[in-house]
Amino acid sequence: MDFNTGGSGGRPDDESRPLYGGEAGGRPPGEPPRGPVGGTAVEFNLQDPVGSFISTVRGVVLDPVGFFRGIARRGDFINPIVFALICYEISTLIGGLIGLLFSGLLGISDVGNQGTGVVGGAVGSIGGFLVSLIIAPIIGAIILFIVAGILYLLTLLIVGSGNSGFEATTRVVSYSFVYHLVSWIPLIGFIAGIYGLVLMIIGVREVHATTTGKAAAVVLIPVAVLLLISVLLAVVIGAFVFTLLQQQ
């Protein structure tokens, strides 16, 4: 059955016909559209790292609904994780190089005043840059699995047990890491981070065949909790500093 054409698989704009490979009659009344079993999207593959990386980036950014609707739900998910870590490493690499460039320009302007101190600072900056490149994949992997674990727990609570599993959630988080490719750019990086959240919402909705509202709750509840904790910490720290200033 062809999921990509208007053949026997039906069309999304005609609910009287089979939708995404379902039975005749379309989706049951009151339920969200059901996605396919997956496997129709062009995902990142280590056998073709460059070509599949470009195709995956294009699919996630330009057609996130179709991409997440077509990704595999289960199976080997090493490739998506590698894709995420490559995006994270690219961000670290470019951001680090820009940092070295600015520190180098500042060092050149102060070379007459600081002498050999500038050279030592440059060596230290390069060393820190190299260390960051080495530990970036480790940090990225930790962040990825923490986020995937939290989202999957919330999926179990909000969507229910009839979801596509932890592997599908990990794939969604992994491919949403695409926003890191531009996260090093001021302002654009912030906008890209918001788009990353949008990608996760779309991904959770499609792979777990749920509603947009439930998918948004799964993704945004952790964000709201983090923001609340940050505000509380800022208030506590501010109050502590204010108390110290009053005592002087």
mmCIF file of C-alpha atoms in Angstrom:
data_model
loop_
_atom_site.group_PDB
_atom_site.id
_atom_site.type_symbol
_atom_site.label_atom_id
_atom_site.label_comp_id
_atom_site.label_asym_id
_atom_site.label_seq_id
_atom_site.Cartn_x
_atom_site.Cartn_y
_atom_site.Cartn_z
ATOM 1 C CA MET A 1 0.000 0.000 0.000
ATOM 2 C CA ASP A 2 1.486 3.347 -1.031
ATOM 3 C CA PHE A 3 1.631 5.940 1.728
ATOM 4 C CA ASN A 4 3.039 8.659 -0.517
ATOM 5 C CA THR A 5 0.514 8.822 -3.319
ATOM 6 C CA GLY A 6 -3.201 9.189 -3.644
ATOM 7 C CA GLY A 7 -3.684 5.477 -4.314
ATOM 8 C CA SER A 8 -5.283 2.881 -2.108
ATOM 9 C CA GLY A 9 -3.748 4.431 1.052
ATOM 10 C CA GLY A 10 -6.235 7.301 0.960
ATOM 11 C CA ARG A 11 -5.635 11.023 1.404
ATOM 12 C CA PRO A 12 -5.601 13.168 4.554
ATOM 13 C CA ASP A 13 -8.122 15.566 3.034
ATOM 14 C CA ASP A 14 -10.699 12.809 2.510
ATOM 15 C CA GLU A 15 -11.727 11.293 5.835
ATOM 16 C CA SER A 16 -14.111 8.838 4.169
ATOM 17 C CA ARG A 17 -11.149 6.954 2.731
ATOM 18 C CA PRO A 18 -8.484 4.936 4.543
ATOM 19 C CA LEU A 19 -6.010 7.248 6.284
ATOM 20 C CA TYR A 20 -2.322 6.344 6.593
ATOM 21 C CA GLY A 21 -2.901 2.723 5.798
ATOM 22 C CA GLY A 22 -5.893 2.311 8.099
ATOM 23 C CA GLU A 23 -9.135 0.491 7.366
ATOM 24 C CA ALA A 24 -11.936 1.912 5.282
ATOM 25 C CA GLY A 25 -13.881 4.676 6.943
ATOM 26 C CA GLY A 26 -10.893 6.754 8.016
ATOM 27 C CA ARG A 27 -10.158 7.580 11.631
ATOM 28 C CA PRO A 28 -12.684 6.800 14.360
ATOM 29 C CA PRO A 29 -14.846 9.818 15.329
ATOM 30 C CA GLY A 30 -13.261 11.957 18.020
ATOM 31 C CA GLU A 31 -9.788 10.418 17.717
ATOM 32 C CA PRO A 32 -6.664 12.029 16.230
ATOM 33 C CA PRO A 33 -5.322 10.960 12.850
ATOM 34 C CA ARG A 34 -3.244 7.821 13.175
ATOM 35 C CA GLY A 35 0.249 7.894 11.693
ATOM 36 C CA PRO A 36 1.781 5.052 9.720
ATOM 37 C CA VAL A 37 3.933 2.371 11.278
ATOM 38 C CA GLY A 38 6.932 4.404 10.126
ATOM 39 C CA GLY A 39 9.927 3.708 7.974
ATOM 40 C CA THR A 40 8.947 5.850 4.972
ATOM 41 C CA ALA A 41 11.077 8.895 5.907
ATOM 42 C CA VAL A 42 14.691 9.270 4.817
ATOM 43 C CA GLU A 43 16.549 9.112 8.142
ATOM 44 C CA PHE A 44 20.203 9.625 8.943
ATOM 45 C CA ASN A 45 22.299 6.575 8.149
ATOM 46 C CA LEU A 46 25.972 6.037 8.941
ATOM 47 C CA GLN A 47 26.364 4.158 5.659
ATOM 48 C CA ASP A 48 25.743 7.468 3.868
ATOM 49 C CA PRO A 49 26.659 10.047 6.525
ATOM 50 C CA VAL A 50 26.858 13.164 4.352
ATOM 51 C CA GLY A 51 23.951 12.579 1.990
ATOM 52 C CA SER A 52 21.566 11.220 4.625
ATOM 53 C CA PHE A 53 22.538 14.021 7.062
ATOM 54 C CA ILE A 54 21.626 16.694 4.517
ATOM 55 C CA SER A 55 18.388 14.896 3.602
ATOM 56 C CA THR A 56 17.450 14.486 7.258
ATOM 57 C CA VAL A 57 18.102 18.141 8.058
ATOM 58 C CA ARG A 58 16.015 19.166 5.069
ATOM 59 C CA GLY A 59 13.179 16.830 6.052
ATOM 60 C CA VAL A 60 13.080 17.844 9.733
ATOM 61 C CA VAL A 61 13.284 21.583 9.053
ATOM 62 C CA LEU A 62 11.101 21.898 5.951
ATOM 63 C CA ASP A 63 8.555 19.088 6.462
ATOM 64 C CA PRO A 64 8.554 18.089 10.155
ATOM 65 C CA VAL A 65 5.040 16.629 10.046
ATOM 66 C CA GLY A 66 5.800 14.349 7.118
ATOM 67 C CA PHE A 67 9.227 13.466 8.484
ATOM 68 C CA PHE A 68 8.120 12.445 11.977
ATOM 69 C CA ARG A 69 5.071 10.713 10.556
ATOM 70 C CA GLY A 70 7.350 8.529 8.456
ATOM 71 C CA ILE A 71 10.217 7.696 10.829
ATOM 72 C CA ALA A 72 10.597 4.199 12.229
ATOM 73 C CA ARG A 73 9.066 3.679 15.659
ATOM 74 C CA ARG A 74 11.321 0.838 16.774
ATOM 75 C CA GLY A 75 14.591 -0.742 15.814
ATOM 76 C CA ASP A 76 18.161 0.462 15.875
ATOM 77 C CA PHE A 77 18.146 4.055 17.095
ATOM 78 C CA ILE A 78 21.910 4.558 17.175
ATOM 79 C CA ASN A 79 21.758 6.488 13.899
ATOM 80 C CA PRO A 80 19.335 9.151 15.238
ATOM 81 C CA ILE A 81 21.478 9.567 18.350
ATOM 82 C CA VAL A 82 24.609 10.013 16.208
ATOM 83 C CA PHE A 83 22.714 12.601 14.150
ATOM 84 C CA ALA A 84 21.879 14.528 17.321
ATOM 85 C CA LEU A 85 25.460 14.414 18.584
ATOM 86 C CA ILE A 86 26.786 15.617 15.224
ATOM 87 C CA CYS A 87 24.453 18.633 15.411
ATOM 88 C CA TYR A 88 25.563 19.302 18.977
ATOM 89 C CA GLU A 89 29.245 18.953 18.045
ATOM 90 C CA ILE A 90 28.892 21.309 15.076
ATOM 91 C CA SER A 91 27.378 23.928 17.377
ATOM 92 C CA THR A 92 30.236 23.490 19.855
ATOM 93 C CA LEU A 93 32.814 23.649 17.074
ATOM 94 C CA ILE A 94 31.522 26.817 15.422
ATOM 95 C CA GLY A 95 30.793 28.555 18.720
ATOM 96 C CA GLY A 96 34.272 27.677 19.992
ATOM 97 C CA LEU A 97 35.968 28.912 16.831
ATOM 98 C CA ILE A 98 34.116 32.214 17.060
ATOM 99 C CA GLY A 99 35.161 32.497 20.700
ATOM 100 C CA LEU A 100 38.786 31.862 19.751
ATOM 101 C CA LEU A 101 38.564 34.455 16.984
ATOM 102 C CA PHE A 102 37.281 37.170 19.312
ATOM 103 C CA SER A 103 39.759 36.274 22.039
ATOM 104 C CA GLY A 104 42.537 36.385 19.429
ATOM 105 C CA LEU A 105 41.475 39.836 18.257
ATOM 106 C CA LEU A 106 41.379 41.103 21.822
ATOM 107 C CA GLY A 107 44.793 39.529 22.463
ATOM 108 C CA ILE A 108 46.288 41.291 19.456
ATOM 109 C CA SER A 109 44.991 44.641 20.685
ATOM 110 C CA ASP A 110 46.584 44.099 24.116
ATOM 111 C CA VAL A 111 49.827 42.439 23.014
ATOM 112 C CA GLY A 112 51.902 45.549 23.687
ATOM 113 C CA ASN A 113 50.703 45.730 27.279
ATOM 114 C CA GLN A 114 50.610 42.095 28.325
ATOM 115 C CA GLY A 115 53.513 40.529 26.409
ATOM 116 C CA THR A 116 53.830 36.790 26.961
ATOM 117 C CA GLY A 117 50.612 36.769 28.970
ATOM 118 C CA VAL A 118 48.683 37.011 25.726
ATOM 119 C CA VAL A 119 50.407 33.909 24.361
ATOM 120 C CA GLY A 120 49.636 31.960 27.503
ATOM 121 C CA GLY A 121 46.008 33.054 27.354
ATOM 122 C CA ALA A 122 45.750 31.979 23.715
ATOM 123 C CA VAL A 123 47.204 28.553 24.506
ATOM 124 C CA GLY A 124 44.766 28.187 27.373
ATOM 125 C CA SER A 125 41.841 29.176 25.135
ATOM 126 C CA ILE A 126 42.822 26.622 22.502
ATOM 127 C CA GLY A 127 43.187 23.946 25.159
ATOM 128 C CA GLY A 128 39.743 24.737 26.547
ATOM 129 C CA PHE A 129 38.316 24.653 23.037
ATOM 130 C CA LEU A 130 39.776 21.202 22.363
ATOM 131 C CA VAL A 131 38.478 19.903 25.694
ATOM 132 C CA SER A 132 35.010 21.226 24.891
ATOM 133 C CA LEU A 133 35.053 19.374 21.562
ATOM 134 C CA ILE A 134 35.925 16.121 23.347
ATOM 135 C CA ILE A 135 33.307 16.359 26.094
ATOM 136 C CA ALA A 136 30.547 17.852 23.913
ATOM 137 C CA PRO A 137 29.280 14.439 22.662
ATOM 138 C CA ILE A 138 29.172 13.154 26.253
ATOM 139 C CA ILE A 139 27.221 16.174 27.465
ATOM 140 C CA GLY A 140 24.951 16.000 24.420
ATOM 141 C CA ALA A 141 24.200 12.314 25.004
ATOM 142 C CA ILE A 142 23.405 12.930 28.683
ATOM 143 C CA ILE A 143 21.053 15.786 27.806
ATOM 144 C CA LEU A 144 19.405 13.722 25.069
ATOM 145 C CA PHE A 145 18.622 10.725 27.288
ATOM 146 C CA ILE A 146 17.464 12.879 30.199
ATOM 147 C CA VAL A 147 15.072 14.786 27.934
ATOM 148 C CA ALA A 148 13.884 11.593 26.227
ATOM 149 C CA GLY A 149 13.322 9.908 29.584
ATOM 150 C CA ILE A 150 11.309 12.822 30.967
ATOM 151 C CA LEU A 151 9.215 13.106 27.813
ATOM 152 C CA TYR A 152 8.517 9.391 27.767
ATOM 153 C CA LEU A 153 7.388 9.376 31.401
ATOM 154 C CA LEU A 154 5.031 12.250 30.650
ATOM 155 C CA THR A 155 3.870 10.434 27.515
ATOM 156 C CA LEU A 156 2.928 7.453 29.648
ATOM 157 C CA LEU A 157 1.007 9.727 32.032
ATOM 158 C CA ILE A 158 -0.704 11.947 29.457
ATOM 159 C CA VAL A 159 -0.994 9.863 26.292
ATOM 160 C CA GLY A 160 -1.290 6.496 28.022
ATOM 161 C CA SER A 161 0.212 3.070 27.562
ATOM 162 C CA GLY A 162 -0.895 2.842 23.922
ATOM 163 C CA ASN A 163 2.101 4.852 22.725
ATOM 164 C CA SER A 164 4.953 3.916 20.398
ATOM 165 C CA GLY A 165 7.540 3.404 23.134
ATOM 166 C CA PHE A 166 10.753 4.942 24.465
ATOM 167 C CA GLU A 167 12.691 4.361 21.241
ATOM 168 C CA ALA A 168 10.233 6.467 19.259
ATOM 169 C CA THR A 169 10.508 9.248 21.838
ATOM 170 C CA THR A 170 14.296 9.090 21.653
ATOM 171 C CA ARG A 171 14.135 9.438 17.878
ATOM 172 C CA VAL A 172 11.959 12.538 18.221
ATOM 173 C CA VAL A 173 14.365 14.176 20.671
ATOM 174 C CA SER A 174 17.382 13.177 18.566
ATOM 175 C CA TYR A 175 16.084 14.698 15.351
ATOM 176 C CA SER A 176 14.859 17.799 17.200
ATOM 177 C CA PHE A 177 18.523 18.459 18.043
ATOM 178 C CA VAL A 178 18.763 19.844 14.497
ATOM 179 C CA TYR A 179 18.200 23.317 15.947
ATOM 180 C CA HIS A 180 21.700 23.154 17.462
ATOM 181 C CA LEU A 181 23.105 23.728 13.977
ATOM 182 C CA VAL A 182 22.267 27.424 14.370
ATOM 183 C CA SER A 183 22.062 27.692 18.161
ATOM 184 C CA TRP A 184 25.451 29.458 18.234
ATOM 185 C CA ILE A 185 24.051 32.486 16.371
ATOM 186 C CA PRO A 186 22.893 35.294 18.715
ATOM 187 C CA LEU A 187 19.114 35.813 18.724
ATOM 188 C CA ILE A 188 18.635 33.280 15.924
ATOM 189 C CA GLY A 189 19.816 30.623 18.368
ATOM 190 C CA PHE A 190 17.011 31.597 20.764
ATOM 191 C CA ILE A 191 14.435 31.415 17.990
ATOM 192 C CA ALA A 192 15.886 28.076 16.900
ATOM 193 C CA GLY A 193 15.513 26.782 20.454
ATOM 194 C CA ILE A 194 11.814 27.623 20.358
ATOM 195 C CA TYR A 195 11.541 25.870 17.007
ATOM 196 C CA GLY A 196 13.235 22.868 18.598
ATOM 197 C CA LEU A 197 10.357 22.708 21.093
ATOM 198 C CA VAL A 198 7.880 22.943 18.220
ATOM 199 C CA LEU A 199 9.645 20.049 16.505
ATOM 200 C CA MET A 200 9.365 17.940 19.666
ATOM 201 C CA ILE A 201 5.649 18.700 19.929
ATOM 202 C CA ILE A 202 5.096 17.700 16.305
ATOM 203 C CA GLY A 203 7.247 14.608 16.751
ATOM 204 C CA VAL A 204 5.493 13.427 19.913
ATOM 205 C CA ARG A 205 2.119 13.990 18.278
ATOM 206 C CA GLU A 206 3.004 12.047 15.144
ATOM 207 C CA VAL A 207 4.944 9.083 16.531
ATOM 208 C CA HIS A 208 2.542 8.490 19.412
ATOM 209 C CA ALA A 209 -0.585 9.269 17.338
ATOM 210 C CA THR A 210 -2.000 11.692 19.882
ATOM 211 C CA THR A 211 -3.456 15.196 19.834
ATOM 212 C CA THR A 212 -1.517 18.434 19.551
ATOM 213 C CA GLY A 213 -2.716 19.478 23.012
ATOM 214 C CA LYS A 214 -1.407 16.340 24.698
ATOM 215 C CA ALA A 215 1.859 16.504 22.784
ATOM 216 C CA ALA A 216 2.297 20.148 23.799
ATOM 217 C CA ALA A 217 1.657 19.228 27.429
ATOM 218 C CA VAL A 218 4.289 16.479 27.269
ATOM 219 C CA VAL A 219 6.914 18.875 25.915
ATOM 220 C CA LEU A 220 6.031 22.127 27.683
ATOM 221 C CA ILE A 221 5.439 20.875 31.232
ATOM 222 C CA PRO A 222 9.189 20.274 31.811
ATOM 223 C CA VAL A 223 9.948 23.689 30.288
ATOM 224 C CA ALA A 224 7.444 25.369 32.615
ATOM 225 C CA VAL A 225 8.914 23.561 35.618
ATOM 226 C CA LEU A 226 12.454 24.650 34.687
ATOM 227 C CA LEU A 227 11.318 28.252 34.230
ATOM 228 C CA LEU A 228 9.556 28.193 37.601
ATOM 229 C CA ILE A 229 12.654 26.796 39.320
ATOM 230 C CA SER A 230 14.814 29.447 37.639
ATOM 231 C CA VAL A 231 12.520 32.245 38.799
ATOM 232 C CA LEU A 232 12.466 30.907 42.348
ATOM 233 C CA LEU A 233 16.266 30.614 42.411
ATOM 234 C CA ALA A 234 16.612 34.154 41.062
ATOM 235 C CA VAL A 235 14.278 35.449 43.776
ATOM 236 C CA VAL A 236 16.134 33.570 46.526
ATOM 237 C CA ILE A 237 19.560 34.719 45.297
ATOM 238 C CA GLY A 238 18.306 38.282 44.898
ATOM 239 C CA ALA A 239 16.892 38.299 48.411
ATOM 240 C CA PHE A 240 20.153 36.880 49.791
ATOM 241 C CA VAL A 241 22.259 39.526 48.032
ATOM 242 C CA PHE A 242 19.885 42.283 49.145
ATOM 243 C CA THR A 243 20.152 41.085 52.760
ATOM 244 C CA LEU A 244 23.974 41.123 52.584
ATOM 245 C CA LEU A 245 23.962 44.659 51.185
ATOM 246 C CA GLN A 246 21.636 45.842 53.925
ATOM 247 C CA GLN A 247 23.964 44.490 56.595
ATOM 248 C CA GLN A 248 26.977 46.442 55.290
#
